[in-house]
Coordinates of C-alpha atoms in Angstrom, one line a residue:
M24 CA 50.5 56.7 195.6
I25 CA 49.2 53.3 194.6
E26 CA 52.7 52.0 194.1
F27 CA 53.8 53.4 197.4
L28 CA 50.9 51.8 199.3
F29 CA 50.7 48.4 197.6
S30 CA 54.1 47.7 196.0
Q31 CA 54.9 45.0 198.6
Y32 CA 52.1 42.9 197.2
K33 CA 53.8 42.3 193.9
D34 CA 55.7 39.4 195.5
Y35 CA 52.6 37.9 197.2
S36 CA 50.7 34.9 195.9
E37 CA 47.1 35.6 194.8
F38 CA 45.9 33.2 197.4
H39 CA 47.5 35.1 200.3
I40 CA 46.2 38.4 198.9
F41 CA 42.7 36.9 198.7
L42 CA 42.9 35.6 202.3
E43 CA 44.1 39.0 203.6
I44 CA 41.2 40.8 201.9
A45 CA 38.7 38.2 203.3
G46 CA 40.2 38.5 206.8
V47 CA 40.0 42.3 206.6
L48 CA 36.4 42.2 205.4
F49 CA 35.2 39.7 208.1
G50 CA 37.1 41.7 210.7
L51 CA 35.3 44.9 209.7
I52 CA 32.0 43.2 209.7
S53 CA 32.7 41.8 213.2
V54 CA 33.6 45.2 214.6
L55 CA 30.4 46.7 213.1
Y56 CA 28.4 44.0 214.9
A57 CA 30.3 44.8 218.1
K58 CA 29.3 48.5 217.7
K59 CA 25.7 47.3 217.5
D60 CA 26.1 45.0 220.5
N61 CA 25.1 42.1 218.2
I62 CA 26.2 38.6 219.1
L63 CA 27.2 38.0 215.5
V64 CA 30.4 39.8 216.4
F65 CA 31.8 36.5 217.5
P66 CA 31.2 34.1 214.6
T67 CA 32.3 36.7 212.1
G68 CA 35.3 37.5 214.3
I69 CA 36.3 33.9 214.5
I70 CA 36.4 33.6 210.7
S71 CA 38.6 36.7 210.5
T72 CA 41.0 35.6 213.3
T73 CA 41.3 32.1 211.9
I74 CA 42.4 33.5 208.5
F75 CA 44.9 35.8 210.1
I76 CA 46.3 33.0 212.3
Y77 CA 47.4 31.3 209.1
L78 CA 48.7 34.4 207.4
L79 CA 50.6 35.7 210.4
W80 CA 52.3 32.3 210.8
Q81 CA 53.3 32.6 207.2
W82 CA 54.6 36.1 207.8
S83 CA 56.5 35.0 211.0
L84 CA 54.6 37.6 213.1
L85 CA 54.3 35.5 216.3
G86 CA 53.0 38.2 218.6
D87 CA 50.2 39.1 216.2
M88 CA 49.5 35.4 215.6
M89 CA 49.1 34.8 219.4
I90 CA 46.7 37.7 219.5
N91 CA 44.5 36.1 217.0
C92 CA 44.7 32.7 218.7
Y93 CA 43.6 34.4 221.9
Y94 CA 40.8 36.2 220.0
S95 CA 39.5 32.9 218.7
V96 CA 39.4 31.4 222.1
M97 CA 37.8 34.4 223.8
S98 CA 35.3 34.7 221.0
V99 CA 34.0 31.3 221.9
Y100 CA 33.8 32.3 225.5
G101 CA 32.2 35.7 224.7
W102 CA 29.7 33.9 222.4
Y103 CA 28.6 31.7 225.3
H104 CA 28.7 34.6 227.8
W105 CA 26.5 36.9 225.8
T106 CA 23.8 34.2 225.3
R107 CA 23.4 33.6 229.0
K108 CA 20.0 34.7 230.4
K109 CA 18.5 35.1 233.8
D110 CA 14.7 35.3 234.2
N111 CA 14.4 35.5 230.4
Q112 CA 16.6 38.6 230.4
V113 CA 20.2 39.0 229.2
A114 CA 22.3 38.0 232.2
F115 CA 25.3 40.3 231.3
P116 CA 24.2 43.5 229.6
I117 CA 26.6 46.4 228.8
A118 CA 28.3 47.6 232.0
S119 CA 31.3 49.4 233.3
I120 CA 34.4 47.7 234.6
S121 CA 34.4 46.9 238.3
R122 CA 37.3 47.5 240.7
S123 CA 38.3 43.8 240.8
E124 CA 38.2 43.7 237.0
K125 CA 40.5 46.7 236.8
K126 CA 43.0 44.7 238.9
W127 CA 42.6 41.7 236.6
A128 CA 43.0 43.9 233.6
I129 CA 46.4 45.1 234.9
V130 CA 47.4 41.5 235.7
I131 CA 46.4 40.3 232.2
F132 CA 48.3 43.2 230.6
V133 CA 51.5 42.6 232.5
L134 CA 51.4 38.8 232.1
T135 CA 50.8 39.2 228.4
L136 CA 53.9 41.5 228.0
I137 CA 56.0 39.0 229.9
F138 CA 54.7 36.1 227.9
V139 CA 55.2 37.7 224.5
A140 CA 58.6 39.0 225.4
V141 CA 59.7 35.5 226.4
V142 CA 58.4 34.1 223.1
Y143 CA 60.0 36.8 221.0
N144 CA 63.3 36.4 222.8
F145 CA 63.2 32.6 222.5
F146 CA 62.7 32.9 218.7
D147 CA 65.1 35.8 218.5
K148 CA 62.4 38.1 217.1
F149 CA 63.5 41.3 218.9
T150 CA 65.4 42.5 215.8
T151 CA 63.3 45.6 214.8
W152 CA 61.6 48.4 216.7
Y153 CA 58.2 47.2 215.8
S154 CA 58.8 43.9 217.7
Y155 CA 58.7 45.9 220.9
V156 CA 55.7 47.9 219.9
D157 CA 54.0 44.7 218.9
T158 CA 54.5 43.4 222.4
F159 CA 52.8 46.4 223.9
T160 CA 49.8 46.3 221.5
T161 CA 49.4 42.6 222.2
G162 CA 48.9 43.5 225.9
L163 CA 46.3 46.1 225.0
F164 CA 44.4 43.8 222.7
F165 CA 44.4 40.9 225.2
V166 CA 42.8 43.1 227.8
G167 CA 40.4 44.6 225.2
M168 CA 39.2 41.2 224.1
W169 CA 38.7 40.0 227.6
L170 CA 36.6 43.1 228.5
M171 CA 34.6 42.8 225.3
A172 CA 33.8 39.1 226.1
K173 CA 32.5 40.4 229.5
R174 CA 30.5 43.1 227.8
K175 CA 32.4 46.0 229.5
I176 CA 32.3 49.3 227.8
E177 CA 35.9 50.1 228.6
H178 CA 37.0 47.5 226.0
W179 CA 36.5 50.1 223.3
I180 CA 39.2 52.3 224.9
F181 CA 41.8 49.5 224.7
W182 CA 40.7 48.8 221.0
I183 CA 41.0 52.5 220.1
I184 CA 44.6 52.9 221.6
G185 CA 45.7 49.6 220.1
D186 CA 44.1 50.4 216.7
V187 CA 45.8 53.8 216.5
I188 CA 49.2 52.3 217.2
S189 CA 48.6 49.4 214.7
V190 CA 47.9 51.7 211.7
P191 CA 51.6 52.8 211.2
L192 CA 52.8 49.5 212.7
Y193 CA 51.3 47.3 210.1
F194 CA 52.1 49.8 207.3
S195 CA 55.8 49.7 208.3
K196 CA 55.6 45.9 208.3
G197 CA 54.4 46.1 204.7
Y198 CA 50.8 45.0 205.2
T199 CA 48.9 48.0 203.8
L200 CA 45.5 46.3 203.6
T201 CA 45.7 45.4 207.3
S202 CA 46.9 48.9 208.1
I203 CA 43.8 50.3 206.4
Q204 CA 41.7 47.8 208.3
Y205 CA 43.0 49.2 211.6
F206 CA 42.4 52.8 210.5
I207 CA 38.8 51.9 209.8
F208 CA 38.7 49.9 213.1
T209 CA 39.7 53.1 215.0
I210 CA 36.8 55.1 213.5
I211 CA 34.3 52.3 214.2
A212 CA 35.6 51.9 217.7
I213 CA 35.1 55.6 218.5
F214 CA 31.5 55.4 217.4
G215 CA 31.1 52.0 219.1
Y216 CA 32.2 53.5 222.4
L217 CA 29.7 56.4 222.0
E218 CA 26.9 54.1 221.1
W219 CA 27.6 51.7 224.0
K220 CA 27.8 54.7 226.3
K221 CA 24.4 55.9 225.2
T222 CA 22.9 52.5 225.8
L223 CA 24.6 52.2 229.2
N224 CA 23.2 55.7 230.3
I225 CA 19.7 54.6 229.2
D226 CA 19.9 51.4 231.2
Q227 CA 21.2 53.2 234.3
H228 CA 18.3 55.7 234.1
K229 CA 15.8 52.8 234.1
L230 CA 17.2 51.5 237.4

């Protein structure tokens, strides 16, 4: 079983294995902070995404690399957005997505699919089935990150769907540690949604 799961790492440098482990750990820590609605989700997430930007470039996984570049930028925005206050209260607490934000979510998803498809086609990367799946998950994660930065509870739904797809996707690519990370992400995201839902219901009852 160990050989089946981790045989691909025999050709990896120790440095890259160390970086992947570090990226996975900081990614897990970041999602745990997100579950707790803790602003530390952003600095820990930036560390993880920065590591994976380098690794994914080395692995020639352009779609995944673009996701992590986007994560890093949106983490800076989210970090600022979550710190904003009005009358000494959090200006943007946990909330549900609005009608206009639903429209923007669709626009972001479609534009992301088009953009990634153009990039993959330009670099002639549509050579395997998972390149097409990667394009779809990139769209999901782009919308999920945008909604998380805006503190919308629906972001968890996009994370859950993307994470479930990413478990076999990364395993088929040969990155077992990252596949395991997404499996754990899925579990945390489910509990994160339930915890945010509970907080949202409490806040609505106070109104």
